Amino acid sequence: MHRHSLQFEQGPIRPPNEAQSLLLRFTRNCPWNQCLFCPVYKGRKFATAVP
């Protein structure tokens, strides 16, 4: 039996009314990452998608 490590990535946080809309992700994490009320992307580096 082989053990594989699975890597999961936090998806974007968006309002419920956008749940059914098409989502094209060109970036990862948050470019601002300084909001005091949002702990979601703390310690994660912002990056653009590699084509």
PDB file of N, CA and C in Angstrom:
ATOM      1  N   MET A   1       0.846  -1.183   0.000  1.00  0.00           N
ATOM      2  CA  MET A   1       0.000   0.000   0.000  1.00  0.00           C
ATOM      3  C   MET A   1       0.888   1.243   0.000  1.00  0.00           C
ATOM      4  N   HIS A   2       0.555   2.189  -0.854  1.00  0.00           N
ATOM      5  CA  HIS A   2       1.327   3.422  -0.955  1.00  0.00           C
ATOM      6  C   HIS A   2       0.593   4.548  -0.248  1.00  0.00           C
ATOM      7  N   ARG A   3       1.365   5.362   0.417  1.00  0.00           N
ATOM      8  CA  ARG A   3       0.779   6.547   1.057  1.00  0.00           C
ATOM      9  C   ARG A   3       1.138   7.766   0.221  1.00  0.00           C
ATOM     10  N   HIS A   4       0.131   8.495  -0.168  1.00  0.00           N
ATOM     11  CA  HIS A   4       0.344   9.712  -0.943  1.00  0.00           C
ATOM     12  C   HIS A   4      -0.106  10.891  -0.099  1.00  0.00           C
ATOM     13  N   SER A   5       0.681  11.922  -0.128  1.00  0.00           N
ATOM     14  CA  SER A   5       0.285  13.112   0.604  1.00  0.00           C
ATOM     15  C   SER A   5      -0.567  13.982  -0.318  1.00  0.00           C
ATOM     16  N   LEU A   6      -1.737  14.321   0.128  1.00  0.00           N
ATOM     17  CA  LEU A   6      -2.644  15.164  -0.643  1.00  0.00           C
ATOM     18  C   LEU A   6      -2.469  16.607  -0.213  1.00  0.00           C
ATOM     19  N   GLN A   7      -2.424  17.491  -1.172  1.00  0.00           N
ATOM     20  CA  GLN A   7      -2.305  18.907  -0.864  1.00  0.00           C
ATOM     21  C   GLN A   7      -3.600  19.593  -1.255  1.00  0.00           C
ATOM     22  N   PHE A   8      -4.182  20.286  -0.315  1.00  0.00           N
ATOM     23  CA  PHE A   8      -5.402  21.030  -0.562  1.00  0.00           C
ATOM     24  C   PHE A   8      -5.095  22.510  -0.493  1.00  0.00           C
ATOM     25  N   GLU A   9      -5.779  23.272  -1.301  1.00  0.00           N
ATOM     26  CA  GLU A   9      -5.562  24.708  -1.340  1.00  0.00           C
ATOM     27  C   GLU A   9      -6.854  25.420  -0.975  1.00  0.00           C
ATOM     28  N   GLN A  10      -6.731  26.445  -0.156  1.00  0.00           N
ATOM     29  CA  GLN A  10      -7.886  27.255   0.229  1.00  0.00           C
ATOM     30  C   GLN A  10      -8.414  27.964  -1.007  1.00  0.00           C
ATOM     31  N   GLY A  11      -9.683  27.800  -1.283  1.00  0.00           N
ATOM     32  CA  GLY A  11     -10.296  28.491  -2.406  1.00  0.00           C
ATOM     33  C   GLY A  11     -10.570  29.940  -2.065  1.00  0.00           C
ATOM     34  N   PRO A  12     -10.962  30.730  -3.037  1.00  0.00           N
ATOM     35  CA  PRO A  12     -11.233  32.137  -2.784  1.00  0.00           C
ATOM     36  C   PRO A  12     -12.470  32.318  -1.913  1.00  0.00           C
ATOM     37  N   ILE A  13     -12.448  33.345  -1.113  1.00  0.00           N
ATOM     38  CA  ILE A  13     -13.588  33.691  -0.270  1.00  0.00           C
ATOM     39  C   ILE A  13     -14.430  34.687  -1.057  1.00  0.00           C
ATOM     40  N   ARG A  14     -15.689  34.363  -1.248  1.00  0.00           N
ATOM     41  CA  ARG A  14     -16.580  35.256  -1.991  1.00  0.00           C
ATOM     42  C   ARG A  14     -17.984  35.184  -1.422  1.00  0.00           C
ATOM     43  N   PRO A  15     -18.810  36.181  -1.705  1.00  0.00           N
ATOM     44  CA  PRO A  15     -20.159  36.227  -1.143  1.00  0.00           C
ATOM     45  C   PRO A  15     -21.039  35.086  -1.649  1.00  0.00           C
ATOM     46  N   PRO A  16     -22.016  34.685  -0.853  1.00  0.00           N
ATOM     47  CA  PRO A  16     -22.913  33.590  -1.239  1.00  0.00           C
ATOM     48  C   PRO A  16     -23.658  33.837  -2.553  1.00  0.00           C
ATOM     49  N   ASN A  17     -23.975  35.089  -2.853  1.00  0.00           N
ATOM     50  CA  ASN A  17     -24.727  35.355  -4.087  1.00  0.00           C
ATOM     51  C   ASN A  17     -23.875  35.131  -5.344  1.00  0.00           C
ATOM     52  N   GLU A  18     -22.572  34.906  -5.189  1.00  0.00           N
ATOM     53  CA  GLU A  18     -21.704  34.596  -6.325  1.00  0.00           C
ATOM     54  C   GLU A  18     -21.370  33.107  -6.408  1.00  0.00           C
ATOM     55  N   ALA A  19     -22.017  32.297  -5.593  1.00  0.00           N
ATOM     56  CA  ALA A  19     -21.697  30.866  -5.510  1.00  0.00           C
ATOM     57  C   ALA A  19     -21.898  30.127  -6.831  1.00  0.00           C
ATOM     58  N   GLN A  20     -22.862  30.516  -7.627  1.00  0.00           N
ATOM     59  CA  GLN A  20     -23.141  29.823  -8.887  1.00  0.00           C
ATOM     60  C   GLN A  20     -22.460  30.466 -10.094  1.00  0.00           C
ATOM     61  N   SER A  21     -21.693  31.528  -9.871  1.00  0.00           N
ATOM     62  CA  SER A  21     -21.048  32.207 -10.996  1.00  0.00           C
ATOM     63  C   SER A  21     -19.760  31.490 -11.406  1.00  0.00           C
ATOM     64  N   LEU A  22     -19.363  31.685 -12.647  1.00  0.00           N
ATOM     65  CA  LEU A  22     -18.139  31.095 -13.168  1.00  0.00           C
ATOM     66  C   LEU A  22     -16.942  31.754 -12.495  1.00  0.00           C
ATOM     67  N   LEU A  23     -15.994  30.963 -12.089  1.00  0.00           N
ATOM     68  CA  LEU A  23     -14.823  31.482 -11.388  1.00  0.00           C
ATOM     69  C   LEU A  23     -13.558  31.142 -12.171  1.00  0.00           C
ATOM     70  N   LEU A  24     -12.848  32.159 -12.596  1.00  0.00           N
ATOM     71  CA  LEU A  24     -11.563  31.985 -13.272  1.00  0.00           C
ATOM     72  C   LEU A  24     -10.484  32.474 -12.320  1.00  0.00           C
ATOM     73  N   ARG A  25      -9.639  31.565 -11.874  1.00  0.00           N
ATOM     74  CA  ARG A  25      -8.608  31.936 -10.896  1.00  0.00           C
ATOM     75  C   ARG A  25      -7.285  32.223 -11.601  1.00  0.00           C
ATOM     76  N   PHE A  26      -6.839  33.454 -11.464  1.00  0.00           N
ATOM     77  CA  PHE A  26      -5.554  33.860 -12.021  1.00  0.00           C
ATOM     78  C   PHE A  26      -4.536  34.153 -10.929  1.00  0.00           C
ATOM     79  N   THR A  27      -5.004  34.158  -9.687  1.00  0.00           N
ATOM     80  CA  THR A  27      -4.119  34.433  -8.559  1.00  0.00           C
ATOM     81  C   THR A  27      -4.391  33.453  -7.434  1.00  0.00           C
ATOM     82  N   ARG A  28      -3.463  33.396  -6.487  1.00  0.00           N
ATOM     83  CA  ARG A  28      -3.623  32.589  -5.279  1.00  0.00           C
ATOM     84  C   ARG A  28      -3.421  33.481  -4.072  1.00  0.00           C
ATOM     85  N   ASN A  29      -4.265  33.292  -3.088  1.00  0.00           N
ATOM     86  CA  ASN A  29      -4.195  34.025  -1.826  1.00  0.00           C
ATOM     87  C   ASN A  29      -4.552  35.491  -2.019  1.00  0.00           C
ATOM     88  N   CYS A  30      -4.212  36.321  -1.081  1.00  0.00           N
ATOM     89  CA  CYS A  30      -4.670  37.709  -1.071  1.00  0.00           C
ATOM     90  C   CYS A  30      -3.516  38.682  -1.312  1.00  0.00           C
ATOM     91  N   PRO A  31      -3.668  39.618  -2.261  1.00  0.00           N
ATOM     92  CA  PRO A  31      -2.589  40.567  -2.516  1.00  0.00           C
ATOM     93  C   PRO A  31      -2.433  41.598  -1.397  1.00  0.00           C
ATOM     94  N   TRP A  32      -3.507  41.903  -0.684  1.00  0.00           N
ATOM     95  CA  TRP A  32      -3.449  42.902   0.395  1.00  0.00           C
ATOM     96  C   TRP A  32      -3.003  42.241   1.694  1.00  0.00           C
ATOM     97  N   ASN A  33      -3.717  41.231   2.134  1.00  0.00           N
ATOM     98  CA  ASN A  33      -3.375  40.410   3.296  1.00  0.00           C
ATOM     99  C   ASN A  33      -3.062  41.201   4.561  1.00  0.00           C
ATOM    100  N   GLN A  34      -3.734  42.341   4.767  1.00  0.00           N
ATOM    101  CA  GLN A  34      -3.498  43.152   5.955  1.00  0.00           C
ATOM    102  C   GLN A  34      -4.782  43.476   6.704  1.00  0.00           C
ATOM    103  N   CYS A  35      -5.899  42.917   6.303  1.00  0.00           N
ATOM    104  CA  CYS A  35      -7.166  43.182   6.986  1.00  0.00           C
ATOM    105  C   CYS A  35      -7.136  42.548   8.374  1.00  0.00           C
ATOM    106  N   LEU A  36      -7.470  43.311   9.380  1.00  0.00           N
ATOM    107  CA  LEU A  36      -7.438  42.812  10.755  1.00  0.00           C
ATOM    108  C   LEU A  36      -8.547  41.801  11.030  1.00  0.00           C
ATOM    109  N   PHE A  37      -9.650  41.877  10.280  1.00  0.00           N
ATOM    110  CA  PHE A  37     -10.799  41.008  10.534  1.00  0.00           C
ATOM    111  C   PHE A  37     -10.729  39.673   9.785  1.00  0.00           C
ATOM    112  N   CYS A  38      -9.777  39.505   8.878  1.00  0.00           N
ATOM    113  CA  CYS A  38      -9.733  38.310   8.032  1.00  0.00           C
ATOM    114  C   CYS A  38      -8.480  37.473   8.300  1.00  0.00           C
ATOM    115  N   PRO A  39      -8.647  36.306   8.911  1.00  0.00           N
ATOM    116  CA  PRO A  39      -7.489  35.447   9.184  1.00  0.00           C
ATOM    117  C   PRO A  39      -7.242  34.382   8.106  1.00  0.00           C
ATOM    118  N   VAL A  40      -8.000  34.408   7.024  1.00  0.00           N
ATOM    119  CA  VAL A  40      -7.991  33.315   6.054  1.00  0.00           C
ATOM    120  C   VAL A  40      -6.633  33.093   5.386  1.00  0.00           C
ATOM    121  N   TYR A  41      -5.996  34.148   4.916  1.00  0.00           N
ATOM    122  CA  TYR A  41      -4.761  33.986   4.143  1.00  0.00           C
ATOM    123  C   TYR A  41      -3.511  34.406   4.912  1.00  0.00           C
ATOM    124  N   LYS A  42      -3.591  34.529   6.218  1.00  0.00           N
ATOM    125  CA  LYS A  42      -2.426  34.940   7.013  1.00  0.00           C
ATOM    126  C   LYS A  42      -1.293  33.936   6.838  1.00  0.00           C
ATOM    127  N   GLY A  43      -0.099  34.442   6.580  1.00  0.00           N
ATOM    128  CA  GLY A  43       1.069  33.583   6.423  1.00  0.00           C
ATOM    129  C   GLY A  43       1.182  32.913   5.063  1.00  0.00           C
ATOM    130  N   ARG A  44       0.295  33.252   4.148  1.00  0.00           N
ATOM    131  CA  ARG A  44       0.341  32.659   2.804  1.00  0.00           C
ATOM    132  C   ARG A  44       0.740  33.728   1.795  1.00  0.00           C
ATOM    133  N   LYS A  45       1.646  33.393   0.922  1.00  0.00           N
ATOM    134  CA  LYS A  45       2.177  34.346  -0.038  1.00  0.00           C
ATOM    135  C   LYS A  45       1.270  34.463  -1.262  1.00  0.00           C
ATOM    136  N   PHE A  46       1.053  35.695  -1.707  1.00  0.00           N
ATOM    137  CA  PHE A  46       0.278  35.965  -2.906  1.00  0.00           C
ATOM    138  C   PHE A  46       1.083  35.528  -4.129  1.00  0.00           C
ATOM    139  N   ALA A  47       0.422  34.944  -5.114  1.00  0.00           N
ATOM    140  CA  ALA A  47       1.091  34.511  -6.339  1.00  0.00           C
ATOM    141  C   ALA A  47       0.126  34.567  -7.510  1.00  0.00           C
ATOM    142  N   THR A  48       0.666  34.810  -8.685  1.00  0.00           N
ATOM    143  CA  THR A  48      -0.147  34.752  -9.896  1.00  0.00           C
ATOM    144  C   THR A  48      -0.026  33.356 -10.490  1.00  0.00           C
ATOM    145  N   ALA A  49      -0.994  33.004 -11.300  1.00  0.00           N
ATOM    146  CA  ALA A  49      -0.999  31.675 -11.917  1.00  0.00           C
ATOM    147  C   ALA A  49       0.082  31.585 -12.988  1.00  0.00           C
ATOM    148  N   VAL A  50       0.681  30.431 -13.088  1.00  0.00           N
ATOM    149  CA  VAL A  50       1.703  30.195 -14.108  1.00  0.00           C
ATOM    150  C   VAL A  50       1.014  29.577 -15.318  1.00  0.00           C
ATOM    151  N   PRO A  51       1.173  30.193 -16.509  1.00  0.00           N
ATOM    152  CA  PRO A  51       0.495  29.647 -17.696  1.00  0.00           C
ATOM    153  C   PRO A  51       1.036  28.305 -18.123  1.00  0.00           C
TER     154      PRO A  51
END
